[in-house]
XYZ file of C-alpha atoms in Angstrom:
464
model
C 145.155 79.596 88.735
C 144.739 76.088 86.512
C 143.683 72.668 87.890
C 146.712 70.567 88.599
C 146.493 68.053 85.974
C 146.388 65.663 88.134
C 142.821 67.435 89.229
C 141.807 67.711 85.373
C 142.512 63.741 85.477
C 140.190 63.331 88.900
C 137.866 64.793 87.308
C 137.498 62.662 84.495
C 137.790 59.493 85.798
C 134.762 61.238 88.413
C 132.782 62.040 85.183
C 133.650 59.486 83.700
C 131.838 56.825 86.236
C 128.861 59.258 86.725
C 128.065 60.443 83.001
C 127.149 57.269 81.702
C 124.350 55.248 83.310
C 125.627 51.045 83.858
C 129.369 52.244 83.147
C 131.698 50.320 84.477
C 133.965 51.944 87.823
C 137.123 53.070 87.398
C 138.847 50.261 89.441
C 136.735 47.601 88.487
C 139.314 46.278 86.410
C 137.425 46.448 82.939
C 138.635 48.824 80.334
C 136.139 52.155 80.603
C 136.131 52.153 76.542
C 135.452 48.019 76.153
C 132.883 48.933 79.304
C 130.925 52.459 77.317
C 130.131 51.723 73.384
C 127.302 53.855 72.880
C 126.521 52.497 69.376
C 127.957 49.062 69.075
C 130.976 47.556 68.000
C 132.784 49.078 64.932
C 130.985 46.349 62.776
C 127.542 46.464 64.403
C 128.010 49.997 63.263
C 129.217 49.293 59.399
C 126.439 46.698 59.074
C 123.365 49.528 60.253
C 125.682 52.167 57.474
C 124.998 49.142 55.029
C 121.871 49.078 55.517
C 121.091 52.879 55.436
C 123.121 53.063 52.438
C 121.041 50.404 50.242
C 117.642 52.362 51.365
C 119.175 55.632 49.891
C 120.196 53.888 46.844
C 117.288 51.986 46.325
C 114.422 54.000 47.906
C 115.647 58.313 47.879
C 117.727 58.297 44.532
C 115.407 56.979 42.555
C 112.883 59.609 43.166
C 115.454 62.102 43.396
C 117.175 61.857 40.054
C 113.348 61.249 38.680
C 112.553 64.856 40.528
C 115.161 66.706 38.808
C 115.322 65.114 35.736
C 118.385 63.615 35.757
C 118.699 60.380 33.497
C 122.049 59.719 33.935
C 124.522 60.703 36.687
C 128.183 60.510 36.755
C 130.493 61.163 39.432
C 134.559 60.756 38.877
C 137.131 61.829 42.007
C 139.898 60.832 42.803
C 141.518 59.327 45.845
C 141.589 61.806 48.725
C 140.067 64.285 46.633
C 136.477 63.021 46.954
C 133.307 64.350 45.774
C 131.238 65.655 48.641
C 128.537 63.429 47.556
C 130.821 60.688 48.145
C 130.075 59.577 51.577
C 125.912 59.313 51.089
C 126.906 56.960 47.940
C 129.707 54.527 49.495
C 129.598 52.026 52.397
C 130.999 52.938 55.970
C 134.370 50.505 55.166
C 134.482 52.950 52.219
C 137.506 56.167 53.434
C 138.396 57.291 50.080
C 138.408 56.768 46.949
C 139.862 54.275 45.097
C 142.836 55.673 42.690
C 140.220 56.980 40.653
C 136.610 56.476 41.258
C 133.465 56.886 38.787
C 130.495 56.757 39.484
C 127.602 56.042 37.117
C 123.874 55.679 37.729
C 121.583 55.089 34.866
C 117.393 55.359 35.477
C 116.116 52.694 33.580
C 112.575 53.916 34.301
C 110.350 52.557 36.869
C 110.106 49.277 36.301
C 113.972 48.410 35.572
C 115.103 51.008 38.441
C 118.308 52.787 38.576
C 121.693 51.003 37.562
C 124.739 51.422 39.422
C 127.829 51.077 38.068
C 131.437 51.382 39.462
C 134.525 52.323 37.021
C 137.089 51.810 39.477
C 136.467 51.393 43.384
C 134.592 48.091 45.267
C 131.330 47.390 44.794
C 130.113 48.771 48.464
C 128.523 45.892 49.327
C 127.367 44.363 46.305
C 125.303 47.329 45.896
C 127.401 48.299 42.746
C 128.213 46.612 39.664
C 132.199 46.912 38.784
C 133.118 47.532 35.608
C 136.367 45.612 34.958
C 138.749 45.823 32.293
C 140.793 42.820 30.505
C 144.789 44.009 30.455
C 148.129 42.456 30.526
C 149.292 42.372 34.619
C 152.615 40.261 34.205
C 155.553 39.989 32.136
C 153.766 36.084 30.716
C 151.329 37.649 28.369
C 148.469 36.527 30.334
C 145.115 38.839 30.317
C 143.532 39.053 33.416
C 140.648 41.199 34.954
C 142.369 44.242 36.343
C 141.295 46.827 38.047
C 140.841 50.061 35.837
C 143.604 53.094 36.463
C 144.243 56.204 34.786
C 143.205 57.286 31.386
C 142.015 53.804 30.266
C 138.965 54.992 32.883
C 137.456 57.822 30.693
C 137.287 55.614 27.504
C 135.324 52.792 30.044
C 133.235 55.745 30.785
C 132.918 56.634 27.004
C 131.992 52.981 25.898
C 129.183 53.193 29.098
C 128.064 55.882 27.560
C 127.652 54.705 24.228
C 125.963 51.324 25.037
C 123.584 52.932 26.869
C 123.001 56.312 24.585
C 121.365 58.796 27.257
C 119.886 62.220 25.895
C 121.679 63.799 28.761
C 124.342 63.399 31.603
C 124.779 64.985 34.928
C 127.498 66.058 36.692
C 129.086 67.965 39.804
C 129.118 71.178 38.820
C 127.834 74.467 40.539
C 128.343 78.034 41.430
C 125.690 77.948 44.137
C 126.402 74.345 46.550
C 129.751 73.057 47.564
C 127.892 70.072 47.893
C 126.887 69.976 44.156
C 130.765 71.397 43.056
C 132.678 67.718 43.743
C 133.910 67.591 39.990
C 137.459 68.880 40.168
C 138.826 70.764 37.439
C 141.206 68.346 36.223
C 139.321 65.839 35.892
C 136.444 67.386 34.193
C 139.353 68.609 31.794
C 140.473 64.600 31.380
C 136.685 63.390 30.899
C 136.056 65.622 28.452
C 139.051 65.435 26.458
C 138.492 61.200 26.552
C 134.186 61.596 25.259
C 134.645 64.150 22.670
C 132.552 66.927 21.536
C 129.667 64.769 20.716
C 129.381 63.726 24.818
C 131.319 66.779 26.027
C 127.873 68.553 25.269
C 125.243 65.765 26.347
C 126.659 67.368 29.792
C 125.046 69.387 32.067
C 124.894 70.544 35.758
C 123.370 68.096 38.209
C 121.363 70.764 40.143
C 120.451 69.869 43.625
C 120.268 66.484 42.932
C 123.508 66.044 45.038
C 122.227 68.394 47.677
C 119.210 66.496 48.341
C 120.972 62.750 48.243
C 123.400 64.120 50.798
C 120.259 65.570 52.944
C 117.897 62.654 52.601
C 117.803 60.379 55.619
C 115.918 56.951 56.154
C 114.265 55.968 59.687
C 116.884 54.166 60.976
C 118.989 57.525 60.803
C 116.144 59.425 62.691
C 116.351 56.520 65.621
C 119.810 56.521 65.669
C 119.729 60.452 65.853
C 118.196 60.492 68.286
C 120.525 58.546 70.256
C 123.510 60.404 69.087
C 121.839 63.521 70.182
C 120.989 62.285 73.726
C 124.279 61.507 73.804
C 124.968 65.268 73.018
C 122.722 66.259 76.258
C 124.035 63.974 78.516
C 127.802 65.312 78.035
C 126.578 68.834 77.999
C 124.923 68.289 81.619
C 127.788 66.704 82.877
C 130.683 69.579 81.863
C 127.857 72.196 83.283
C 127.526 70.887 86.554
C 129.787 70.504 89.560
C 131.324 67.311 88.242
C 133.566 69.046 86.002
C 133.081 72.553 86.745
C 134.507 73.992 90.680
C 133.698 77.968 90.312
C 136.910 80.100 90.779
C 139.035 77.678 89.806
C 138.005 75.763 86.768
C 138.898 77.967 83.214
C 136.528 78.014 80.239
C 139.305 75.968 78.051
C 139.010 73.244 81.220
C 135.531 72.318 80.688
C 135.965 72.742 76.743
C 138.529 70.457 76.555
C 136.735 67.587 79.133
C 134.080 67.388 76.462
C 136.872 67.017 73.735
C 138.346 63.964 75.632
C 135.292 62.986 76.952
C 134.055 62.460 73.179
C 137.829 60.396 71.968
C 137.490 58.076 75.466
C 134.236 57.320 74.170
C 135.713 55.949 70.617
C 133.892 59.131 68.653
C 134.657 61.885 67.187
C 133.145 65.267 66.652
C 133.202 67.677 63.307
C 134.617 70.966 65.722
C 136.276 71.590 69.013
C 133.895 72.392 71.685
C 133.095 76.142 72.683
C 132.577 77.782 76.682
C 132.053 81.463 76.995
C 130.387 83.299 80.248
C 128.797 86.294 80.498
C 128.960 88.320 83.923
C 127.334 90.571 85.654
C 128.986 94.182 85.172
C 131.461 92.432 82.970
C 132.403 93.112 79.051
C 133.642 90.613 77.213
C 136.453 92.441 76.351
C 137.206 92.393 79.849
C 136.409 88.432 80.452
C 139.044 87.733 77.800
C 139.623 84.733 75.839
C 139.754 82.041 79.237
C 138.242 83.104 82.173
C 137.864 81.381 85.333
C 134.349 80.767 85.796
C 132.731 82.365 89.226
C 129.692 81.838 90.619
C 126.479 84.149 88.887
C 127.982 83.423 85.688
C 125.926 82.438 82.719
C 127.701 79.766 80.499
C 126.740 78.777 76.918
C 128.348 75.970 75.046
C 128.256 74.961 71.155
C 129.141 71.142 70.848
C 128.865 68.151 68.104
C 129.127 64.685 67.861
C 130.097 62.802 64.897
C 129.448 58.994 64.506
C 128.655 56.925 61.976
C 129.119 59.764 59.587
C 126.162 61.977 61.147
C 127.066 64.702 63.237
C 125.151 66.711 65.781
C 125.287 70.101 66.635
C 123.718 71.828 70.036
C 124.522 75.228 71.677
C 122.904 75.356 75.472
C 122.545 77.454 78.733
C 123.871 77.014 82.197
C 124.246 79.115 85.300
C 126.650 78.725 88.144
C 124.502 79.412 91.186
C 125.462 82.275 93.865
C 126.408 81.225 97.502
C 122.565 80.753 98.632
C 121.038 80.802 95.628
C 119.155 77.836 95.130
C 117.147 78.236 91.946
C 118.246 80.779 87.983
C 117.208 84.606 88.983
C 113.472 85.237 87.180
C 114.803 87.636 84.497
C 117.145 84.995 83.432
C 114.342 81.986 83.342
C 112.538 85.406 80.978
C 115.888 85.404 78.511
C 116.019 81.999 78.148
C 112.117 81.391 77.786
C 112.546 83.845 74.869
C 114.861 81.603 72.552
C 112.342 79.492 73.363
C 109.988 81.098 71.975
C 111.785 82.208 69.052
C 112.769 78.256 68.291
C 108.815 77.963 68.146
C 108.217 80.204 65.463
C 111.581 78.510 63.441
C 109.868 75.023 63.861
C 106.082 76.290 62.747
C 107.438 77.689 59.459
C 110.155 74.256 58.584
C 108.176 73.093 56.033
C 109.186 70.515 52.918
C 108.274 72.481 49.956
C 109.595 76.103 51.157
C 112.821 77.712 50.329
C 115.625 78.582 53.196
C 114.775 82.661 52.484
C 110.891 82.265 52.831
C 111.334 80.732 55.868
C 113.622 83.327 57.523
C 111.352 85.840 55.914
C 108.206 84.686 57.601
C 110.585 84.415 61.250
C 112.045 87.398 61.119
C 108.576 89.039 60.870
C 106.826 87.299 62.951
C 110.093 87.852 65.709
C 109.454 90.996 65.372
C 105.789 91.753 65.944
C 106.405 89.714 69.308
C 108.951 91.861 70.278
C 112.275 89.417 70.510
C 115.413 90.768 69.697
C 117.049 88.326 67.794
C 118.597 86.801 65.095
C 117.786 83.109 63.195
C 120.917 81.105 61.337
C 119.687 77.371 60.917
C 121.222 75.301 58.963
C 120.684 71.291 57.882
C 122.358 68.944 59.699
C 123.617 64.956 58.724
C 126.630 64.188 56.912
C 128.112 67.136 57.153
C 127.714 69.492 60.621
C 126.624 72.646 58.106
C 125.185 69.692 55.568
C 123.449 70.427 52.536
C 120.089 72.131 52.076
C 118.461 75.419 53.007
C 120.351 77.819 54.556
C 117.924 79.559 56.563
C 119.715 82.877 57.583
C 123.563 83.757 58.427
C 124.411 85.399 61.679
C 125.222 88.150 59.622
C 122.857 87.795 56.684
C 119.511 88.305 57.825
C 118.356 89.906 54.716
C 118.539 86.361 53.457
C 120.985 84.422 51.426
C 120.729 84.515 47.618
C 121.819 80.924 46.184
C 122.326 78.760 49.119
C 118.966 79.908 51.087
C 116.412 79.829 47.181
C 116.724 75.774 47.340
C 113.552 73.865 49.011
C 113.258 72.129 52.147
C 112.282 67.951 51.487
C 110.788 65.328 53.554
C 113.101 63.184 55.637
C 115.773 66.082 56.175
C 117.050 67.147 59.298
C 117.971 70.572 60.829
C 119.547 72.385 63.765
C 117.459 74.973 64.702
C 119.946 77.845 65.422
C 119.352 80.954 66.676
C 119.981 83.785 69.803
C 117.435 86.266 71.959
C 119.025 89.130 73.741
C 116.675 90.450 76.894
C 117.600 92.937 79.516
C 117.989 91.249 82.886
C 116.672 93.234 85.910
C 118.595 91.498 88.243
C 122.096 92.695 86.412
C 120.586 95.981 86.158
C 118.699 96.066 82.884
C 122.275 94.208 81.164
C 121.610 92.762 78.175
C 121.725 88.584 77.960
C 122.700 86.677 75.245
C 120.783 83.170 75.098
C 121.959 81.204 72.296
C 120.669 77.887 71.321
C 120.982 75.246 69.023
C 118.718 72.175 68.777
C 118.591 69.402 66.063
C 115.374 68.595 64.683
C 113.943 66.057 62.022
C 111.620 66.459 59.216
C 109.831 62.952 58.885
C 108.640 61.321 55.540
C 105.155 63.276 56.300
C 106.729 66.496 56.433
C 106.011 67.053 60.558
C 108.944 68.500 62.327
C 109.784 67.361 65.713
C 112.722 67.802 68.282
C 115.878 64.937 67.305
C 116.021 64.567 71.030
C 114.178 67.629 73.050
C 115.479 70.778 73.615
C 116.410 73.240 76.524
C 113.909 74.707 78.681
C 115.603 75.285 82.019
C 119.598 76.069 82.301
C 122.115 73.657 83.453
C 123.219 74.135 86.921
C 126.343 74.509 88.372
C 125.984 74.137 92.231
């Protein structure tokens, strides 16, 4: 049967005091959220977005729009129906758009540097220049700046555009990235019925120019993913261990749901609901059903993200609920897990800036296979979005490779969660095949090197 609630509760406020290293006790008479920001306040937070923002403005989309050609970019959306691009472009105070929203960058060339412009929407910052528009707000006849609405926008955007004369002008369109797909329908139909033929085809596609602004990340991101992915491990080790988890008793949805709470009591967020599942000895999963009680021999896994500050983790580990006298993982099990290992080795050798998602799961998959794993690889980038834009590098079910999404390149300062599963026979269950699936976030620096956001999982968590 279920955990009282009142149990569940225990065992929070338990977790809660133990999970967290200098956290204040339950019945100390401080608030446990005032006690436990791991990031800051809410504006120590906004001010390190700020800053992240003006280095991706100022430093990565420069070189970007330079690297795919791209002398002028323009991205409308409306409010609540924002661009994907949107949130690597605005500030963290910035939740939507504003009515309507267009943006405009212009590369000047080197030396003058890329002009931002804002039709509509704040100024993030002061990192944007708003465009404002002279109109009649009152019944007196006065003219006063106003903010720009509706149609009035697309002939703003028109007399940009014919100031500043580009050959050419990008936008959101594409049958390949969602990322690079923001421009809605209805208002490409509106900003091409306000510009005319003669603009109307000046426009093209912006490639993966969105793609790679969304994936770029700065070194304050890496430090602070770091820390968001520690974060990451240290709830993970508490919901597989015997603070949360009491074998024959505590359900799969229990400990799935701790981390849930355990992530909102903590002010954050997360881009999913947490997974559980066991496997057991002499057991299907047919037969384990959708919320088993966990026992003790059982092998857990767990797939879990954080979101804060816009980035998001993702991480999929191991545990094991140790048998009465059992006082270390059986051997063929330490063998299973050692072999994801393995196979995350030969995932992080080939991540390199310059090769395509496909070549990459090519090279894997082969080399996977003359060492004998039995396995499957499914990374995917990782930032501000959980699946964020980039290479795909393999689908669970697409191991031929993926045409489109997996052809784009890998760049510097990117980051990825290495995704993948081994299945070994275990002697000890009688040559029954284990599952170990894992998921670890790693970061391609400016020099192209690859290393672990965090570290990953050698050795399963323990359940006592």
């Amino acid at each position: 049967m279920r955990a009282p609630l009142s149990a569940i509760s225990a065992l929070w406020l338990l977790s809660t005091a133990c999970a967290t290293p200098g956290a204040t006790p339950p019945n100390s008479g401080s608030s446990l959220r005032e006690a436990e920001r791991p990031f800051g306040t809410l504006r120590q937070q906004t001010e390190r977005q700020q800053a992240w923002l003006k280095e991706r403005l100022e430093v990565a989309l420069p070189k970007l729009m330079r690297q795919y050609g791209v002398e002028m970019w323009v991205v409308p959306m409306r409010e609540y129906n924002e661009d994907p691009v949107f949130k690597a472009l605005v500030s963290g105070r910035s939740f939507a758009a504003r009515r309507r929203t267009i943006l405009v960058f212009h590369d000047m060339g080197p030396e003058k540097g890329v002009v931002r412009l804002t039709l509509g929407g704040g100024a993030q910052g002061g990192l944007y220049e708003q465009v404002r528009m002279q109109r009649q707000v009152d019944g007196g006849g006065a003219q006063r700046t106003a903010e720009p609405w509706g149609p009035d926008q697309w002939q703003m955007l028109k007399q940009v555009l014919q100031e500043r004369q580009p050959k050419t002008v990008a936008i959101n369109v594409s049958r390949t990235f969602a990322f690079a797909d923001g421009l809605s329908h209805g208002e490409y139909e509106g900003m091409t019925e306000a510009l005319g033929p003669e603009w109307t085809a000046r426009l093209k596609p912006a490639g993966g120019l969105p793609v790679d602004v969304l994936a770029w990340r700065s070194a304050d991101e890496e430090r602070f993913f770091a820390e968001e992915n520690k974060l990451a491990w240290d709830i993970i080790s508490t919901a597989f261990s015997s603070t949360v988890i009491t074998p024959g008793v505590t359900h799969v949805k229990d400990v799935e749901w701790w981390m849930s709470q355990r992530l909102s009591d903590l002010g954050l967020d997360t881009w999913f609901h947490p997974s559980v599942s066991v496997q057991r000895q002499g057991v299907t999963e047919a037969q384990l059903g959708q919320d088993p009680v966990i026992q003790r021999g059982d092998v857990l896994h767990c797939d879990f993200g954080i979101t804060a500050l816009r980035l998001n983790t993702d991480t999929q580990h191991m545990g094991y609920v140790l048998r009465e006298g059992e006082t270390e993982v059986p051997s063929g099990l330490k063998q299973a897990l050692a072999r994801s290992n393995r196979l995350q080795d030969l995932v992080v050798e080939e991540l390199r800036p310059g090769r395509t998602g496909n070549e990459i799961l090519r090279t894997v998959l082969g080399r996977m296979k003359q060492e004998g794993i039995d396995g499957t690889v499914y990374s995917h980038p990782v930032g501000l979005h959980g699946h964020a834009a980039g290479a795909i590098i393999g689908l669970w079910d697409r191991q031929e490779g993926v045409p489109g999404n997996g052809d784009h390149t890998l760049i510097p300062s990117m980051w990825y969660s290495v995704e993948l599963q081994a299945t070994s026979p275990v002697p000890e269950w009688g040559g029954q095949p284990v599952r170990s699936a894992q998921e670890e976030d790693v970061i391609i620096g400016a020099d192209g090197r690859v290393r672990w956001a965090y570290q990953r999982q050698t050795e399963f968590h323990l359940v006592r």
